[in-house]
Coordinates of C-alpha atoms in Angstrom, one line a residue:
Chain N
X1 CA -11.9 30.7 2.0
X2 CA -10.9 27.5 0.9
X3 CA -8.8 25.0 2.4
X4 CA -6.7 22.1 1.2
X5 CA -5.9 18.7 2.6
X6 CA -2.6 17.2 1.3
X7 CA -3.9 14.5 -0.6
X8 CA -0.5 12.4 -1.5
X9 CA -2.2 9.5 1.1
X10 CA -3.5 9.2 4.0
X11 CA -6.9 9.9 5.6
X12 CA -7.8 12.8 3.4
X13 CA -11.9 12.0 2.4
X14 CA -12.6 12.3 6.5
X15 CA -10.7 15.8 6.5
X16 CA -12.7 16.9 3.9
X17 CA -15.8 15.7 5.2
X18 CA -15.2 17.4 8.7
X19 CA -14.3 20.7 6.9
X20 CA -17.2 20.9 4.4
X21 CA -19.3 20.2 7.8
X22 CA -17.5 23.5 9.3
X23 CA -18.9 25.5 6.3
X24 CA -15.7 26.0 3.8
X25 CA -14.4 24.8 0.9
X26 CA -12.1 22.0 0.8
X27 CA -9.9 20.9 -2.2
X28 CA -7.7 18.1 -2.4
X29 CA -4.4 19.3 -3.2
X30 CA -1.6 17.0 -5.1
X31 CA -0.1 19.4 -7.5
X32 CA 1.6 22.6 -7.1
X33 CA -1.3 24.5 -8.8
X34 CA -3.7 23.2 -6.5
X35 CA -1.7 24.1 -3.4
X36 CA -1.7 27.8 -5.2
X37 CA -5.3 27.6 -4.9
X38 CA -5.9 27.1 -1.1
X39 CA -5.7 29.8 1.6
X40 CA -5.1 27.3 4.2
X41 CA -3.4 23.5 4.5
X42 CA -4.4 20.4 6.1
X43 CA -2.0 17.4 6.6
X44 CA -4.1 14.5 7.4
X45 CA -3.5 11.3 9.2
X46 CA -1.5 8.6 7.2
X47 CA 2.3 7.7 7.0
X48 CA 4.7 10.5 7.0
X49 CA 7.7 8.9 5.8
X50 CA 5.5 7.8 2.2
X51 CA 3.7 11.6 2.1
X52 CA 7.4 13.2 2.6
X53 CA 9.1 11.5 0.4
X54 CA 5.6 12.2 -2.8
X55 CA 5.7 15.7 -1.6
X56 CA 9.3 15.9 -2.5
X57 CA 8.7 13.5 -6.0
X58 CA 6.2 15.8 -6.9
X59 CA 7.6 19.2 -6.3
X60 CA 5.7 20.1 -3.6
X61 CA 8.1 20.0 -0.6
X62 CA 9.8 23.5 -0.6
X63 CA 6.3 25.1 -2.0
X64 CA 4.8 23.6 1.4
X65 CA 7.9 25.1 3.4
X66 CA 7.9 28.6 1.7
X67 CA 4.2 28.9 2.2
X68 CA 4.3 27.9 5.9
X69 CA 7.0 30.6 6.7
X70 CA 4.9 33.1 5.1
X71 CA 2.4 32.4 7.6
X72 CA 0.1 30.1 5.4
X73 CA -2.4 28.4 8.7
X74 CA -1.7 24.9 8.6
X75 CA -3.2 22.0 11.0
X76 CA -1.5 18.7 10.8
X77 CA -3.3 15.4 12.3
X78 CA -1.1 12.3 13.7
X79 CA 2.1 12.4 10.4
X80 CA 1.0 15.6 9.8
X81 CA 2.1 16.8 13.0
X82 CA 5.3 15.3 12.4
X83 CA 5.6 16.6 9.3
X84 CA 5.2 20.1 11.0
X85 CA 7.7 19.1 13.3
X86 CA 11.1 21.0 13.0
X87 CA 12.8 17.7 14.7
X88 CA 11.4 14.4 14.9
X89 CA 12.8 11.3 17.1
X90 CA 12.8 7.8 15.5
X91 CA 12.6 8.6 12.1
X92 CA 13.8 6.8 9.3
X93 CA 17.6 8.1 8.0
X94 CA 17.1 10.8 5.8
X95 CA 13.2 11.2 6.6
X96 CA 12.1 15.3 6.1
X97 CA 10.0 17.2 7.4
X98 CA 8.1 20.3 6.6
X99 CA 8.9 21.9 9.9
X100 CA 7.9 25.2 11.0
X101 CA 6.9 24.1 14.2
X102 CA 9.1 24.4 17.1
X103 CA 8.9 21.1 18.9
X104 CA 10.2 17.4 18.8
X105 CA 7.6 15.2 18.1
X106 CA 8.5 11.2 18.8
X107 CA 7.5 8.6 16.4
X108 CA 5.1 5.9 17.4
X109 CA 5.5 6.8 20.8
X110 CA 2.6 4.9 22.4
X111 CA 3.7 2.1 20.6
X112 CA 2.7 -0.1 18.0
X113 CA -1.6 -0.9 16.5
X114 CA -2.2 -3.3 19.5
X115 CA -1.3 -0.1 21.7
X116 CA -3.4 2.1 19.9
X117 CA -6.2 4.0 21.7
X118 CA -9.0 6.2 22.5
X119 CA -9.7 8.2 25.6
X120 CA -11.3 11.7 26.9
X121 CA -9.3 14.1 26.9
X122 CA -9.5 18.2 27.8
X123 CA -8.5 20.6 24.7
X124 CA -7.9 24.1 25.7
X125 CA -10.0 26.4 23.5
X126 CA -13.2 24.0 23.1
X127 CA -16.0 24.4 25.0
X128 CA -18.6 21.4 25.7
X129 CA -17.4 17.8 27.3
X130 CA -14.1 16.3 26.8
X131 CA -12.8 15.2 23.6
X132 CA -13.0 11.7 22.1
X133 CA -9.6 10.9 21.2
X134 CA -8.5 8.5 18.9
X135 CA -4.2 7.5 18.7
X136 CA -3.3 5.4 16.2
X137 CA 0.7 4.5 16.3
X138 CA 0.8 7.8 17.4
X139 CA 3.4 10.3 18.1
X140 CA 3.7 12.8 20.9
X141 CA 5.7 15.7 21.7
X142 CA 8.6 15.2 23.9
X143 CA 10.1 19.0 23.8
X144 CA 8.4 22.4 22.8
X145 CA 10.2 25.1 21.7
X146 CA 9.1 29.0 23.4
X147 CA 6.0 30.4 22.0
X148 CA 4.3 27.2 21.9
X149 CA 1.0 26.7 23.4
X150 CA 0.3 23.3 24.7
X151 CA -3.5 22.6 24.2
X152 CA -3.8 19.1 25.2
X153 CA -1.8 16.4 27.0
X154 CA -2.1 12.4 28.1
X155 CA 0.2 11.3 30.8
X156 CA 2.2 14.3 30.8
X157 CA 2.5 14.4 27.0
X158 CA 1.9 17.4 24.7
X159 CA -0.4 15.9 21.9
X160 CA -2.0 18.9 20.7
X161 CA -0.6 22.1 20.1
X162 CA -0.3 25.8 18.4
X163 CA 2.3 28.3 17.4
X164 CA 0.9 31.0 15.7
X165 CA -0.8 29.6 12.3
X166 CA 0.5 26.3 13.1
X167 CA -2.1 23.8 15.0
X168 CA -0.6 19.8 15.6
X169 CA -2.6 16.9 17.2
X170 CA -1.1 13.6 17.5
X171 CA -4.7 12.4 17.8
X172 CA -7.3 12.0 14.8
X173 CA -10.2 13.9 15.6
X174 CA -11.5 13.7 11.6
X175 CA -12.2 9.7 12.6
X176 CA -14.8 11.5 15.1
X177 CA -18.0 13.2 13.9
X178 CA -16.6 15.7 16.1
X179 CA -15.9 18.5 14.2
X180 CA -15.0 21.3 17.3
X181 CA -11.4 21.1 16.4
X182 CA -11.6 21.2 12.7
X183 CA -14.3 24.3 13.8
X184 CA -11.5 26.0 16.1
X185 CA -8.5 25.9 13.1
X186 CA -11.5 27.4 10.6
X187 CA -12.7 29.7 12.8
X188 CA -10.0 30.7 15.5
X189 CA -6.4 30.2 13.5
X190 CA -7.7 30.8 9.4
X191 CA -9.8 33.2 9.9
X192 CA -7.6 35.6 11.9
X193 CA -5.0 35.0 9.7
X194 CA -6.7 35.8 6.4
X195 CA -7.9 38.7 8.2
X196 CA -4.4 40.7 8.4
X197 CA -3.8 39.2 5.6
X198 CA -1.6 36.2 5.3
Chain J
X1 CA -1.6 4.7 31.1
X2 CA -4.9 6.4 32.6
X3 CA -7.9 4.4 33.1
X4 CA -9.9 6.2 30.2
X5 CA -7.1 4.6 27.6
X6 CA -9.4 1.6 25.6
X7 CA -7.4 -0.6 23.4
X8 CA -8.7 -2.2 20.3
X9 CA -11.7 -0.5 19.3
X10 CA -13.5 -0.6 16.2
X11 CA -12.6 2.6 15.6
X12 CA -9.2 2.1 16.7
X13 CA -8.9 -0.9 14.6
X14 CA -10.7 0.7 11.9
X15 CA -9.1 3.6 11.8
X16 CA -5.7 2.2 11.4
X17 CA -6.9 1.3 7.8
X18 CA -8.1 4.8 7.3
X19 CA -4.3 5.9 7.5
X20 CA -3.2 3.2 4.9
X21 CA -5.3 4.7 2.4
X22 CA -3.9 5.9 -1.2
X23 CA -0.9 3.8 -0.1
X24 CA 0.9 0.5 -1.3
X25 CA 1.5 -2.2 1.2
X26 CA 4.2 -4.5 -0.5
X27 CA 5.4 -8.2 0.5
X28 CA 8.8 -8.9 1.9
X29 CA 10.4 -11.8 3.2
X30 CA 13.3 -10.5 4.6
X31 CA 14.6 -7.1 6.5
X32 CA 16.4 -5.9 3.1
X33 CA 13.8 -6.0 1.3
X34 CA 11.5 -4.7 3.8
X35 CA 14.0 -1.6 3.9
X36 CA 13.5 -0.9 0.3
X37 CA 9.9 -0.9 0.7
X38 CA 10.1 1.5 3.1
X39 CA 12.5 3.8 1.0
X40 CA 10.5 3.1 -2.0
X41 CA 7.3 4.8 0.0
X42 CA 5.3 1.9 1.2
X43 CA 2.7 2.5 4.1
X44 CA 3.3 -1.1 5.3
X45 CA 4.7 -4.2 4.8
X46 CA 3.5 -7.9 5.1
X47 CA 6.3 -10.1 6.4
X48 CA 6.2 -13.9 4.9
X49 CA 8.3 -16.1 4.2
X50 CA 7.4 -16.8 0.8
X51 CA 5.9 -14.7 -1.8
X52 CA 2.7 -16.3 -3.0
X53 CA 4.1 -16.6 -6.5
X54 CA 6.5 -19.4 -4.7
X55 CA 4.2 -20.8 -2.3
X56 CA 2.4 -21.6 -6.0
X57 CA 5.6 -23.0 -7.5
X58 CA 6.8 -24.9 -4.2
X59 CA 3.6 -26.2 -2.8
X60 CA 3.5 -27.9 0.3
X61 CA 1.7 -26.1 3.0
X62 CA 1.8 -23.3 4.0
X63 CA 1.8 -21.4 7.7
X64 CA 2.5 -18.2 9.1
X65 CA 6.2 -17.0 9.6
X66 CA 8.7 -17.5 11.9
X67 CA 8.5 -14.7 14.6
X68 CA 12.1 -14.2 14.4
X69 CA 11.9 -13.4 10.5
X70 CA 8.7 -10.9 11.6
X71 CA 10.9 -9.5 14.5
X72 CA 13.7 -9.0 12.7
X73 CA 11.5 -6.8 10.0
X74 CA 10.0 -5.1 12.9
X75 CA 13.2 -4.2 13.6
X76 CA 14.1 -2.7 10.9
X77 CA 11.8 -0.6 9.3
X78 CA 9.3 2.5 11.3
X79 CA 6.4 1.1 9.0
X80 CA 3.6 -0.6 10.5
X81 CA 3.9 -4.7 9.9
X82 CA 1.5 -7.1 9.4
X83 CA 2.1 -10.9 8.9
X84 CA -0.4 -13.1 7.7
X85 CA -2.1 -16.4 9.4
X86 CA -4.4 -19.5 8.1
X87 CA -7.6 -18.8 7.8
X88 CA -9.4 -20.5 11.0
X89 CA -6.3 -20.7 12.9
X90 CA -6.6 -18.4 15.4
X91 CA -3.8 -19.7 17.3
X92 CA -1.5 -18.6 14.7
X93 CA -3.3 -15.1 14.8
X94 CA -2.9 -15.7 18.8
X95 CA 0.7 -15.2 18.0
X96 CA 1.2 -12.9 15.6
X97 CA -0.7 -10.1 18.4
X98 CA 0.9 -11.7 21.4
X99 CA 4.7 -10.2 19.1
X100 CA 3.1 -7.0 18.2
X101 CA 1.9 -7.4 14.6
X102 CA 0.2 -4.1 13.9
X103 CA -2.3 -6.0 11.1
X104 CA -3.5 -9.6 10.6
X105 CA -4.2 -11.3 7.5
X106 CA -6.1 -14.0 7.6
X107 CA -4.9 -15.1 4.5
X108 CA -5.9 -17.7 1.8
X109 CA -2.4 -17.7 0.1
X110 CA -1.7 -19.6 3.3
X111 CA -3.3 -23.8 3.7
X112 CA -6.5 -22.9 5.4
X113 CA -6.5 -24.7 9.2
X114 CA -10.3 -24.6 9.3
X115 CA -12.6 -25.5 6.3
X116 CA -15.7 -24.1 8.1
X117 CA -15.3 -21.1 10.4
X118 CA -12.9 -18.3 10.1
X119 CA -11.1 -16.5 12.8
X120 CA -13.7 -14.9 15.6
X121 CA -11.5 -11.6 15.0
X122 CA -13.8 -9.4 17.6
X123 CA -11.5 -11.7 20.1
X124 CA -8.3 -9.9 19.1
X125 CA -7.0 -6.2 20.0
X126 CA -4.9 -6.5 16.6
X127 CA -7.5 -5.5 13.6
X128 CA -7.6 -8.0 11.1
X129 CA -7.1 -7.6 7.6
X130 CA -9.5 -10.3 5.2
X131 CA -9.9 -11.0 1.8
X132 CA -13.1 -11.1 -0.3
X133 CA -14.5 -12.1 -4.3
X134 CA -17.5 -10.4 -3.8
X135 CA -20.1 -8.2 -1.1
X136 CA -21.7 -11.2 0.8
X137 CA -18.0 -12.6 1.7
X138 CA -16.7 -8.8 2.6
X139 CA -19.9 -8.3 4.3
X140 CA -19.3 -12.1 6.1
X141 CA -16.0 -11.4 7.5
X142 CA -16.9 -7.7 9.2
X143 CA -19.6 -9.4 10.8
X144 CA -17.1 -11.8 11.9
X145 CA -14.8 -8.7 13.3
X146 CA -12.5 -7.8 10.3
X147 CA -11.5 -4.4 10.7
X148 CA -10.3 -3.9 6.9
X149 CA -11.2 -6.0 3.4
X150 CA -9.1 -6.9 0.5
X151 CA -10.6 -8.0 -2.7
X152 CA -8.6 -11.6 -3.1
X153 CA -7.9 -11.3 -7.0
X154 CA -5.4 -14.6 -7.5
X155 CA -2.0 -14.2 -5.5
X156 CA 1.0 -15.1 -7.2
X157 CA -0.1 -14.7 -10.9
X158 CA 1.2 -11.2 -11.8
X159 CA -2.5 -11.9 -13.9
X160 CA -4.8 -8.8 -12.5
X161 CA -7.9 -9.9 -14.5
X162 CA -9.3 -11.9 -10.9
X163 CA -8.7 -8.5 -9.1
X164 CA -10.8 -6.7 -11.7
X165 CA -13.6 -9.5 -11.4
X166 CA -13.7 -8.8 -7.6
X167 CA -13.1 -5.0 -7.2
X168 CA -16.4 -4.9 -10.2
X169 CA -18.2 -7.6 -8.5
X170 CA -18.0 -5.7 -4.6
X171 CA -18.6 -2.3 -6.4
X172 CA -21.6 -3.7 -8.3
X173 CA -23.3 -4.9 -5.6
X174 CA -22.9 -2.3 -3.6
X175 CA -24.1 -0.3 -6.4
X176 CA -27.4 -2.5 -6.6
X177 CA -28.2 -2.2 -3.1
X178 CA -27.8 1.7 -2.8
X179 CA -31.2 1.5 -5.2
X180 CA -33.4 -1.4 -3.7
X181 CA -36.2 -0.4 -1.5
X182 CA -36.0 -0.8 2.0
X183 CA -37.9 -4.0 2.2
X184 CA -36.0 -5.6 -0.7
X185 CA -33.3 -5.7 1.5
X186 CA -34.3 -8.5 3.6
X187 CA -33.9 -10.9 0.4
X188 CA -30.7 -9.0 -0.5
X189 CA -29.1 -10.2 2.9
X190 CA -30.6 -13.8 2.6
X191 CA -29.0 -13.9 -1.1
X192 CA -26.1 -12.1 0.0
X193 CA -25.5 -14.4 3.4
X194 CA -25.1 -11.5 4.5
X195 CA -26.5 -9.7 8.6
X196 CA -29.0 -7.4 7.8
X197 CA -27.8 -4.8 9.6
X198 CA -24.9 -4.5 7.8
X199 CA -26.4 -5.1 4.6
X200 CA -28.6 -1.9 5.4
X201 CA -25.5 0.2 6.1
X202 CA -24.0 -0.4 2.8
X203 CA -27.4 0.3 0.9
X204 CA -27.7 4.0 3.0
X205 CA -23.8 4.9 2.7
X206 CA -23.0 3.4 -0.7
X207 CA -19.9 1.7 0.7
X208 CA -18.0 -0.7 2.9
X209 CA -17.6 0.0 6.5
X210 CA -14.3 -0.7 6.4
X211 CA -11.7 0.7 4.0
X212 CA -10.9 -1.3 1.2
X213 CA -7.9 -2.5 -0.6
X214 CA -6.9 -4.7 -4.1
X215 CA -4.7 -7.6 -3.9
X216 CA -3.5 -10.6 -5.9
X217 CA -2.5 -10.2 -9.1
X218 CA -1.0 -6.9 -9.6
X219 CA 2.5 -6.5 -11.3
X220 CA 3.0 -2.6 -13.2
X221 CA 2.1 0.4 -12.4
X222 CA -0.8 0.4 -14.7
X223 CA -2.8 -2.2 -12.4
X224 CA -2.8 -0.7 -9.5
X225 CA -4.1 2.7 -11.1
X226 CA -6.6 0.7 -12.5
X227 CA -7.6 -0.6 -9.6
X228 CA -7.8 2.9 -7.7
X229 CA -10.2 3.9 -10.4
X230 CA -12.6 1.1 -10.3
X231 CA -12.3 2.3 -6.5
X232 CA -9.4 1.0 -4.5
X233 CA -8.9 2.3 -1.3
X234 CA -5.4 1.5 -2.0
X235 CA -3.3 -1.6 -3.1
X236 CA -1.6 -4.7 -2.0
X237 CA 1.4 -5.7 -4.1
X238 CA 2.8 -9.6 -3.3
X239 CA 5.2 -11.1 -5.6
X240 CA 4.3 -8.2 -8.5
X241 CA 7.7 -6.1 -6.7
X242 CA 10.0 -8.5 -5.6
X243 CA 9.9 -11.1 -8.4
X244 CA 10.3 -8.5 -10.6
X245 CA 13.5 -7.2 -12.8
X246 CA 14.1 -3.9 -11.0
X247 CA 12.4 -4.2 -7.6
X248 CA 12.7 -0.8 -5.8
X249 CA 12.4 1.3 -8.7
X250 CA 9.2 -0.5 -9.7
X251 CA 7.4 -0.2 -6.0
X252 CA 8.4 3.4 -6.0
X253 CA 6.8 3.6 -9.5
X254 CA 3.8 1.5 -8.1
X255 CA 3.3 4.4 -5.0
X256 CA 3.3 7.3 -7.5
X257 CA 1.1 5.8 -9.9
X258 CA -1.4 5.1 -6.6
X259 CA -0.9 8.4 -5.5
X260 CA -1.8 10.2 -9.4
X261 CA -4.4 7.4 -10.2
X262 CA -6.6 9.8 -12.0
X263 CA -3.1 11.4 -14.5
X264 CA -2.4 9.4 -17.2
X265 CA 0.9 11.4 -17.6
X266 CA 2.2 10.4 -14.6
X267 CA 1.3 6.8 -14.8
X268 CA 3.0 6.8 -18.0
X269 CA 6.2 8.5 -16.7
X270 CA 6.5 5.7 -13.9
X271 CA 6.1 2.9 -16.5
X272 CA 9.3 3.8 -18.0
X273 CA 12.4 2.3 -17.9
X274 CA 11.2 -0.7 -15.1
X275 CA 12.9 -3.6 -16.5
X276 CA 11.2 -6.8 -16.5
X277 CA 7.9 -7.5 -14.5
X278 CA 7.3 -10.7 -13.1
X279 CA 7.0 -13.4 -15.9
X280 CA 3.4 -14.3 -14.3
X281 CA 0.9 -17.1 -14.9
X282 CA -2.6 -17.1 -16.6
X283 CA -5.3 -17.6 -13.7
X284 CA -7.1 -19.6 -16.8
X285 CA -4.4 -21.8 -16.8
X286 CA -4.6 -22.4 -13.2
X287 CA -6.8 -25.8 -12.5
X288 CA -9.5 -24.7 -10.3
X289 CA -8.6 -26.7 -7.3
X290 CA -5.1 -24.4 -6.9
X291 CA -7.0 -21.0 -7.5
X292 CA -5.9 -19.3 -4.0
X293 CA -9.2 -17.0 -4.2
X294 CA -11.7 -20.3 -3.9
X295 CA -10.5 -20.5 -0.5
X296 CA -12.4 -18.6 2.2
X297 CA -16.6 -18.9 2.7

């Protein structure tokens, strides 16, 4: 299996890094080619208003939405879970998502860098201590559509979630060396879904 | 908030750099053109009141903005904002956190307020942003709490030849250390007035700690793909946009061209049709006493 991380900008080397540690192959994917390539999709941490508006430039936008409706798994970290986000709060006019994921995620919710933050958190699914989690201008989810499984929260907050191929964090757990949620989209979400054949 | 939130770590602060990467943060010095930064795909944007192409041109001294002009940009665009402030003044910086700057740039396009110590930047919650001509000075200013480095090039010149020099000089050495022996690097840090410790962390991971950016100098779309391939973590564009013929076509054609570093074809594509570039200056021409990068230690 191989998997791709959206590589328009953004944190894309750490993604990488914490998928080769989980034992697949990871390609950087820019081009409509390379996104043909991958079985899976990561959207890494960076700003989504600059990797919407590329994806679009470069042809990729509708390739990304066609391939999520057909089921293609897809984890988004931070923009990427607002570009999964079928409506998004404090956006700039005109600003598109992927979407595909029924929730409404808020821009920079917690706030702006000097509100930025790390703290423990519980993540349904992993086993082992609490997560380190690290928000960065962050978003979080203010409403989540049925059939969407709320895996984490701070202060009330959904910040991690899944529907069906579709996993979101608002946090960046590629900035950790801890790799347990990278290991639960490989192993729990991709693998399942290659399996009946996606 | 729950007690387990902590503000301001170095991964925190870090990290914030980690997310600007591949991307082009563009001066502005006023809410328009701050807007079409952020329509023309910027990560960021670094409010000031003037470009350093003017500051150069003007001359006088110059500070950190007026908060209003910062607030008013912080206002209008969903892109994080950074502002710069003297090097050494860390009132100045004191500010810029205390009205929610998301970076600092301890900047030596501004006067310098201190001629011997910079900033104490582990002091701050807001990372800081620093510039740098070659390892020892990058290597200075994380040990002094910068959270992010830019090589300094020479601001305001629309001439990218200082850039090169800087972004070759940090990659060099780092390049050099990777294959000294371990007890080689003792002298490396002395001759690099450079911590040890961090000296040793470049030499085992081949890089920075911090991400690291171009700046000063850079004007087409060529530059700043030449800058991601002598490796740019991403770019800093000043008066390059904004003094420029056609200025939100041109950053949109500097973002692609970041973005496709490594295709020719697409760099070409977004070379065409830009208009006129900034007229720009020859750094040779510059007396040595008003070359912006001198400044820092």
């Amino acid at each position: 299996m191989i998997v791709g991380v959206l590589a328009l900008q953004g944190d894309v080397r750490e993604h990488i890094s914490a998928l080769s540690d989980c034992g697949v192959g990871a390609l950087e994917v820019r081009t409509l080619g390379e996104l043909n390539s991958v079985q899976a999709l990561v959207i890494p941490g960076g700003e989504s208003t600059t990797i919407s508006k590329l994806a679009r430039a470069f042809d990729l936008f509708e390739a990304i939405q066609q391939r999520i409706k057909a089921g293609m798994p897809v984890y988004g970290s931070c923009a990427g879970l607002i570009l999964l986000a079928d409506r998004v709060l404090d956006a700039i006019v005109g600003q598109e998502s992927f979407g595909g994921l029924d929730v409404t995620a808020r821009r920079n919710a917690f706030g702006r860098q000097v509100d930025s933050f790390e703290s423990d958190i519980d993540f349904k699914g992993l086993t082992g201590p609490k997560f380190r989690a690290i928000f960065i201008r962050a978003p979080w989810i203010e409403e989540c559509g049925e059939g969407v499984e709320v895996l984490a929260q701070i202060d009330n907050r959904p910040v991690a979630v899944r529907s069906g191929n579709l996993l979101a964090t608002s946090f960046h757990p590629e900035l950790t060396r801890d790799n347990r949620i990278h290991r639960y989209f490989v192993e729990t979400i991709c693998n399942s879904a290659l399996r009946i054949g996606v | 908030m729950a007690e387990t939130h902590v503000t301001g770590t170095s991964r925190v602060k870090r990290g914030m750099a980690e997310m600007l990467k591949g991307g082009v943060i563009m001066d502005v010095v006023n809410a328009e053109q701050a807007k079409i930064a952020e329509d023309s795909g910027a990560v960021a944007v670094m409010a000031l009141e003037r470009v350093p192409a003017d500051i150069r041109a003007q001359g006088g001294v110059a500070r950190m903005s007026d908060p209003d002009m910062i607030a008013e940009i912080q206002a209008t665009v969903s892109i994080p904002v950074m502002a710069k402030a003297r090097i050494g003044h860390f009132v100045e910086a004191q500010v810029l956190q205390a009205i929610g700057v998301d970076y600092i740039d301890e900047s030596e396009v501004l006067t310098p307020a201190d001629y011997t110590h910079h900033i104490d930047k582990w002091n701050f919650t807001a990372p800081f942003v620093c510039g740098a001509t070659n390892l020892g000075e990058a290597l200075r200013r994380i040990n002094e709490g910068a959270a992010m480095i830019r090589s300094k090039g020479e601001a305001g010149t629309g001439d990218v030849s200082n850039a090169t020099t800087h972004m070759r000089s940090i990659s060099d050495e780092i390049r050099k250390l990777t294959s000294m022996r371990e007890d080689e690097l003792y002298v490396a840090a002395k001759e690099l007035q450079a911590p040890y410790e961090l000296v040793k962390e470049v030499a085992q991971t081949g890089k920075l700690p911090v991400v690291l950016f171009t700046a000063g100098g850079i004007a087409t779309p060529a530059d700043a793909s030449m800058m991601m391939q002598l490796g740019a973590d991403g770019v800093f564009v000043g008066s390059g946009i904004f003094k420029s013929g056609d200025p939100a076509k041109r950053a949109a054609a500097i973002v692609k061209s970041v973005t496709f570093y490594n295709d020719p074809k697409v760099v070409a594509e977004q070379s065409r049709g830009l208009g006129e570039a900034m007229v720009g200056i020859n750094v040779a021409d510059i007396p040595v006493p008003h070359r912006l990068a001198e400044r820092g230690w």
